[in-house]
Amino acid sequence: DEYMAIFSYDSEETLHKSVDIIFHVMNSLDIYTITKNRDITFTVSIGVSLYPEEGKNAQEVIEKSFEKMFVAREAGGNRIQY
């Protein structure tokens, strides 16, 4: 599954709060379980992009975030790609 969260920031403080939320989500979804004698591990791959640094409009920033998410997946998952 793929989900998107959009944060606005107007200062370093709000940017740091957004990063804290991202880490909290990632840690909350770090799940390991055993079902019917099978080990199952859920991993999270997150791509982070900033406007206007990485796109002129919302579509470009979203596309860049998806590209980074796939880079995180290809690198083994369970990571954040900035």
Short mmCIF file of N, CA, C and O in Angstrom, two decimals:
data_model
loop_
_atom_site.label_atom_id
_atom_site.label_comp_id
_atom_site.label_asym_id
_atom_site.label_seq_id
_atom_site.Cartn_x
_atom_site.Cartn_y
_atom_site.Cartn_z
N ASP A 1 0.83 -1.18 0.00
CA ASP A 1 0.00 0.00 0.00
C ASP A 1 0.87 1.24 0.00
O ASP A 1 2.00 1.22 0.48
N GLU A 2 0.32 2.31 -0.50
CA GLU A 2 1.03 3.59 -0.51
C GLU A 2 0.13 4.67 0.06
O GLU A 2 -1.06 4.73 -0.26
N TYR A 3 0.69 5.50 0.91
CA TYR A 3 -0.04 6.59 1.54
C TYR A 3 0.78 7.86 1.40
O TYR A 3 2.00 7.81 1.23
N MET A 4 0.10 8.99 1.52
CA MET A 4 0.80 10.26 1.40
C MET A 4 0.41 11.16 2.56
O MET A 4 -0.75 11.19 2.96
N ALA A 5 1.38 11.87 3.09
CA ALA A 5 1.13 12.89 4.10
C ALA A 5 1.78 14.17 3.59
O ALA A 5 2.90 14.15 3.10
N ILE A 6 1.07 15.26 3.70
CA ILE A 6 1.58 16.54 3.24
C ILE A 6 1.66 17.48 4.44
O ILE A 6 0.69 17.66 5.16
N PHE A 7 2.85 18.03 4.65
CA PHE A 7 3.08 18.96 5.74
C PHE A 7 3.49 20.30 5.14
O PHE A 7 4.21 20.35 4.15
N SER A 8 3.06 21.35 5.77
CA SER A 8 3.57 22.68 5.38
C SER A 8 4.57 23.11 6.44
O SER A 8 4.49 22.69 7.59
N TYR A 9 5.51 23.90 6.02
CA TYR A 9 6.47 24.42 6.99
C TYR A 9 6.81 25.85 6.62
O TYR A 9 6.85 26.23 5.46
N ASP A 10 7.01 26.64 7.65
CA ASP A 10 7.37 28.04 7.44
C ASP A 10 8.60 28.43 8.24
O ASP A 10 9.01 29.58 8.22
N SER A 11 9.17 27.44 8.93
CA SER A 11 10.36 27.71 9.72
C SER A 11 11.08 26.40 9.98
O SER A 11 10.55 25.32 9.73
N GLU A 12 12.29 26.50 10.46
CA GLU A 12 13.05 25.30 10.83
C GLU A 12 12.32 24.51 11.91
O GLU A 12 12.32 23.28 11.90
N GLU A 13 11.66 25.21 12.82
CA GLU A 13 10.95 24.53 13.91
C GLU A 13 9.82 23.66 13.37
O GLU A 13 9.70 22.49 13.77
N THR A 14 9.00 24.18 12.47
CA THR A 14 7.91 23.37 11.93
C THR A 14 8.44 22.26 11.04
O THR A 14 7.85 21.18 10.99
N LEU A 15 9.55 22.48 10.37
CA LEU A 15 10.17 21.42 9.57
C LEU A 15 10.63 20.29 10.49
O LEU A 15 10.40 19.11 10.20
N HIS A 16 11.26 20.62 11.61
CA HIS A 16 11.72 19.60 12.56
C HIS A 16 10.54 18.84 13.15
O HIS A 16 10.62 17.63 13.37
N LYS A 17 9.43 19.52 13.40
CA LYS A 17 8.23 18.84 13.91
C LYS A 17 7.71 17.84 12.88
O LYS A 17 7.28 16.74 13.23
N SER A 18 7.75 18.21 11.61
CA SER A 18 7.31 17.31 10.54
C SER A 18 8.21 16.07 10.49
O SER A 18 7.72 14.95 10.35
N VAL A 19 9.51 16.27 10.63
CA VAL A 19 10.45 15.14 10.63
C VAL A 19 10.17 14.24 11.84
O VAL A 19 10.19 13.01 11.72
N ASP A 20 9.88 14.83 12.99
CA ASP A 20 9.54 14.03 14.18
C ASP A 20 8.31 13.17 13.91
O ASP A 20 8.27 12.00 14.31
N ILE A 21 7.31 13.72 13.25
CA ILE A 21 6.10 12.97 12.92
C ILE A 21 6.43 11.81 11.98
O ILE A 21 5.95 10.69 12.17
N ILE A 22 7.27 12.07 10.99
CA ILE A 22 7.66 11.02 10.05
C ILE A 22 8.36 9.88 10.78
O ILE A 22 8.05 8.71 10.56
N PHE A 23 9.28 10.19 11.67
CA PHE A 23 9.97 9.14 12.44
C PHE A 23 8.99 8.39 13.34
O PHE A 23 9.09 7.18 13.50
N HIS A 24 8.04 9.10 13.93
CA HIS A 24 7.04 8.44 14.78
C HIS A 24 6.21 7.46 13.96
O HIS A 24 5.97 6.32 14.40
N VAL A 25 5.77 7.87 12.78
CA VAL A 25 5.00 6.97 11.91
C VAL A 25 5.84 5.75 11.55
O VAL A 25 5.37 4.62 11.62
N MET A 26 7.07 5.99 11.18
CA MET A 26 7.94 4.88 10.78
C MET A 26 8.13 3.90 11.94
O MET A 26 8.01 2.69 11.75
N ASN A 27 8.40 4.39 13.12
CA ASN A 27 8.60 3.52 14.28
C ASN A 27 7.32 2.80 14.68
O ASN A 27 7.35 1.65 15.12
N SER A 28 6.18 3.46 14.51
CA SER A 28 4.89 2.85 14.84
C SER A 28 4.56 1.69 13.91
O SER A 28 3.85 0.76 14.29
N LEU A 29 5.03 1.76 12.69
CA LEU A 29 4.72 0.74 11.69
C LEU A 29 5.79 -0.33 11.58
O LEU A 29 5.70 -1.21 10.73
N ASP A 30 6.81 -0.26 12.42
CA ASP A 30 7.86 -1.28 12.42
C ASP A 30 7.33 -2.48 13.19
O ASP A 30 7.43 -2.56 14.41
N ILE A 31 6.72 -3.41 12.45
CA ILE A 31 5.99 -4.51 13.06
C ILE A 31 6.60 -5.84 12.65
O ILE A 31 6.94 -6.05 11.48
N TYR A 32 6.72 -6.71 13.60
CA TYR A 32 7.18 -8.08 13.35
C TYR A 32 6.16 -9.01 14.01
O TYR A 32 5.76 -8.79 15.14
N THR A 33 5.72 -10.01 13.29
CA THR A 33 4.75 -10.94 13.85
C THR A 33 4.99 -12.34 13.32
O THR A 33 5.66 -12.52 12.31
N ILE A 34 4.46 -13.30 14.02
CA ILE A 34 4.51 -14.68 13.57
C ILE A 34 3.07 -15.14 13.35
O ILE A 34 2.25 -15.06 14.25
N THR A 35 2.78 -15.59 12.14
CA THR A 35 1.45 -16.06 11.80
C THR A 35 1.57 -17.44 11.16
O THR A 35 2.27 -17.59 10.16
N LYS A 36 0.90 -18.42 11.73
CA LYS A 36 0.92 -19.79 11.20
C LYS A 36 2.34 -20.25 10.91
O LYS A 36 2.66 -20.71 9.83
N ASN A 37 3.21 -20.06 11.89
CA ASN A 37 4.60 -20.49 11.81
C ASN A 37 5.41 -19.78 10.72
O ASN A 37 6.42 -20.29 10.27
N ARG A 38 4.94 -18.64 10.28
CA ARG A 38 5.69 -17.85 9.29
C ARG A 38 6.04 -16.51 9.91
O ARG A 38 5.19 -15.85 10.51
N ASP A 39 7.27 -16.11 9.76
CA ASP A 39 7.69 -14.79 10.23
C ASP A 39 7.26 -13.76 9.20
O ASP A 39 7.51 -13.92 8.01
N ILE A 40 6.63 -12.70 9.67
CA ILE A 40 6.22 -11.61 8.79
C ILE A 40 6.77 -10.31 9.35
O ILE A 40 6.57 -10.00 10.53
N THR A 41 7.46 -9.57 8.52
CA THR A 41 7.99 -8.27 8.90
C THR A 41 7.43 -7.21 7.97
O THR A 41 7.48 -7.36 6.75
N PHE A 42 6.88 -6.17 8.54
CA PHE A 42 6.38 -5.05 7.77
C PHE A 42 7.45 -3.96 7.78
O PHE A 42 8.00 -3.64 8.83
N THR A 43 7.75 -3.41 6.63
CA THR A 43 8.72 -2.33 6.57
C THR A 43 8.07 -1.09 5.97
O THR A 43 7.06 -1.18 5.29
N VAL A 44 8.69 0.03 6.23
CA VAL A 44 8.17 1.32 5.75
C VAL A 44 9.26 1.99 4.93
O VAL A 44 10.41 2.07 5.35
N SER A 45 8.87 2.46 3.76
CA SER A 45 9.78 3.23 2.90
C SER A 45 9.15 4.59 2.70
O SER A 45 8.01 4.70 2.24
N ILE A 46 9.88 5.64 3.06
CA ILE A 46 9.33 7.00 3.01
C ILE A 46 10.22 7.87 2.13
O ILE A 46 11.44 7.88 2.27
N GLY A 47 9.58 8.62 1.24
CA GLY A 47 10.27 9.61 0.41
C GLY A 47 9.83 11.00 0.83
O GLY A 47 8.64 11.26 0.95
N VAL A 48 10.77 11.88 1.07
CA VAL A 48 10.48 13.24 1.54
C VAL A 48 10.99 14.25 0.52
O VAL A 48 12.16 14.21 0.13
N SER A 49 10.10 15.14 0.10
CA SER A 49 10.47 16.22 -0.82
C SER A 49 9.92 17.53 -0.29
O SER A 49 8.89 17.55 0.38
N LEU A 50 10.62 18.61 -0.59
CA LEU A 50 10.24 19.92 -0.10
C LEU A 50 9.86 20.85 -1.26
O LEU A 50 10.48 20.82 -2.32
N TYR A 51 8.85 21.66 -1.02
CA TYR A 51 8.46 22.71 -1.96
C TYR A 51 8.97 24.03 -1.43
O TYR A 51 8.86 24.29 -0.23
N PRO A 52 9.52 24.87 -2.21
CA PRO A 52 9.71 24.82 -3.66
C PRO A 52 11.08 24.27 -4.07
O PRO A 52 11.42 24.27 -5.24
N GLU A 53 11.83 23.77 -3.11
CA GLU A 53 13.19 23.31 -3.41
C GLU A 53 13.23 22.19 -4.44
O GLU A 53 14.17 22.08 -5.22
N GLU A 54 12.21 21.33 -4.45
CA GLU A 54 12.25 20.14 -5.30
C GLU A 54 11.08 20.05 -6.28
O GLU A 54 10.82 18.98 -6.83
N GLY A 55 10.43 21.16 -6.52
CA GLY A 55 9.35 21.16 -7.50
C GLY A 55 8.67 22.51 -7.55
O GLY A 55 8.58 23.21 -6.55
N LYS A 56 8.19 22.85 -8.76
CA LYS A 56 7.53 24.15 -8.95
C LYS A 56 6.06 24.11 -8.54
O LYS A 56 5.45 25.16 -8.36
N ASN A 57 5.50 22.90 -8.42
CA ASN A 57 4.09 22.76 -8.06
C ASN A 57 3.89 21.46 -7.29
O ASN A 57 4.82 20.66 -7.15
N ALA A 58 2.66 21.26 -6.83
CA ALA A 58 2.37 20.08 -6.02
C ALA A 58 2.67 18.78 -6.76
O ALA A 58 3.23 17.85 -6.18
N GLN A 59 2.30 18.70 -8.02
CA GLN A 59 2.51 17.47 -8.79
C GLN A 59 4.00 17.11 -8.86
O GLN A 59 4.37 15.94 -8.68
N GLU A 60 4.85 18.07 -9.10
CA GLU A 60 6.29 17.80 -9.17
C GLU A 60 6.85 17.34 -7.83
O GLU A 60 7.68 16.43 -7.77
N VAL A 61 6.39 17.95 -6.75
CA VAL A 61 6.87 17.56 -5.42
C VAL A 61 6.39 16.15 -5.08
O VAL A 61 7.16 15.33 -4.55
N ILE A 62 5.15 15.83 -5.41
CA ILE A 62 4.63 14.49 -5.18
C ILE A 62 5.41 13.46 -5.98
O ILE A 62 5.78 12.40 -5.47
N GLU A 63 5.66 13.75 -7.25
CA GLU A 63 6.43 12.82 -8.09
C GLU A 63 7.82 12.59 -7.52
O GLU A 63 8.31 11.46 -7.49
N LYS A 64 8.46 13.65 -7.05
CA LYS A 64 9.79 13.52 -6.45
C LYS A 64 9.73 12.68 -5.18
O LYS A 64 10.61 11.84 -4.95
N SER A 65 8.70 12.85 -4.38
CA SER A 65 8.55 12.03 -3.17
C SER A 65 8.39 10.56 -3.52
O SER A 65 8.98 9.70 -2.87
N PHE A 66 7.60 10.26 -4.56
CA PHE A 66 7.43 8.87 -4.97
C PHE A 66 8.75 8.28 -5.48
O PHE A 66 9.08 7.14 -5.17
N GLU A 67 9.50 9.06 -6.25
CA GLU A 67 10.81 8.59 -6.72
C GLU A 67 11.70 8.23 -5.54
O GLU A 67 12.36 7.18 -5.53
N LYS A 68 11.71 9.09 -4.54
CA LYS A 68 12.55 8.85 -3.36
C LYS A 68 12.05 7.65 -2.56
O LYS A 68 12.85 6.89 -2.02
N MET A 69 10.74 7.46 -2.50
CA MET A 69 10.19 6.31 -1.80
C MET A 69 10.66 5.01 -2.47
O MET A 69 11.06 4.07 -1.80
N PHE A 70 10.66 4.99 -3.80
CA PHE A 70 11.11 3.80 -4.50
C PHE A 70 12.61 3.57 -4.32
O PHE A 70 13.06 2.43 -4.24
N VAL A 71 13.38 4.64 -4.22
CA VAL A 71 14.81 4.50 -3.92
C VAL A 71 14.97 3.85 -2.54
O VAL A 71 15.80 2.95 -2.37
N ALA A 72 14.18 4.29 -1.57
CA ALA A 72 14.24 3.71 -0.23
C ALA A 72 13.87 2.22 -0.26
O ALA A 72 14.51 1.41 0.38
N ARG A 73 12.86 1.87 -1.05
CA ARG A 73 12.47 0.46 -1.18
C ARG A 73 13.59 -0.36 -1.79
O ARG A 73 13.91 -1.45 -1.32
N GLU A 74 14.16 0.14 -2.87
CA GLU A 74 15.22 -0.59 -3.56
C GLU A 74 16.45 -0.77 -2.68
O GLU A 74 17.21 -1.72 -2.85
N ALA A 75 16.64 0.13 -1.73
CA ALA A 75 17.79 0.05 -0.82
C ALA A 75 17.52 -0.90 0.35
O ALA A 75 18.32 -0.98 1.27
N GLY A 76 16.40 -1.60 0.31
CA GLY A 76 16.10 -2.57 1.35
C GLY A 76 14.92 -2.23 2.21
O GLY A 76 14.53 -3.00 3.08
N GLY A 77 14.36 -1.06 2.01
CA GLY A 77 13.18 -0.67 2.79
C GLY A 77 13.51 -0.28 4.21
O GLY A 77 14.65 -0.28 4.63
N ASN A 78 12.45 0.08 4.92
CA ASN A 78 12.56 0.49 6.30
C ASN A 78 13.52 1.65 6.48
O ASN A 78 14.35 1.68 7.38
N ARG A 79 13.37 2.62 5.59
CA ARG A 79 14.23 3.81 5.64
C ARG A 79 13.52 5.02 5.08
O ARG A 79 12.50 4.91 4.43
N ILE A 80 14.10 6.18 5.33
CA ILE A 80 13.59 7.45 4.83
C ILE A 80 14.61 7.98 3.83
O ILE A 80 15.80 8.04 4.12
N GLN A 81 14.13 8.38 2.68
CA GLN A 81 15.00 8.95 1.64
C GLN A 81 14.64 10.42 1.47
O GLN A 81 13.51 10.76 1.13
N TYR A 82 15.60 11.30 1.74
CA TYR A 82 15.39 12.75 1.59
C TYR A 82 15.87 13.18 0.22
O TYR A 82 16.78 12.67 -0.33
#
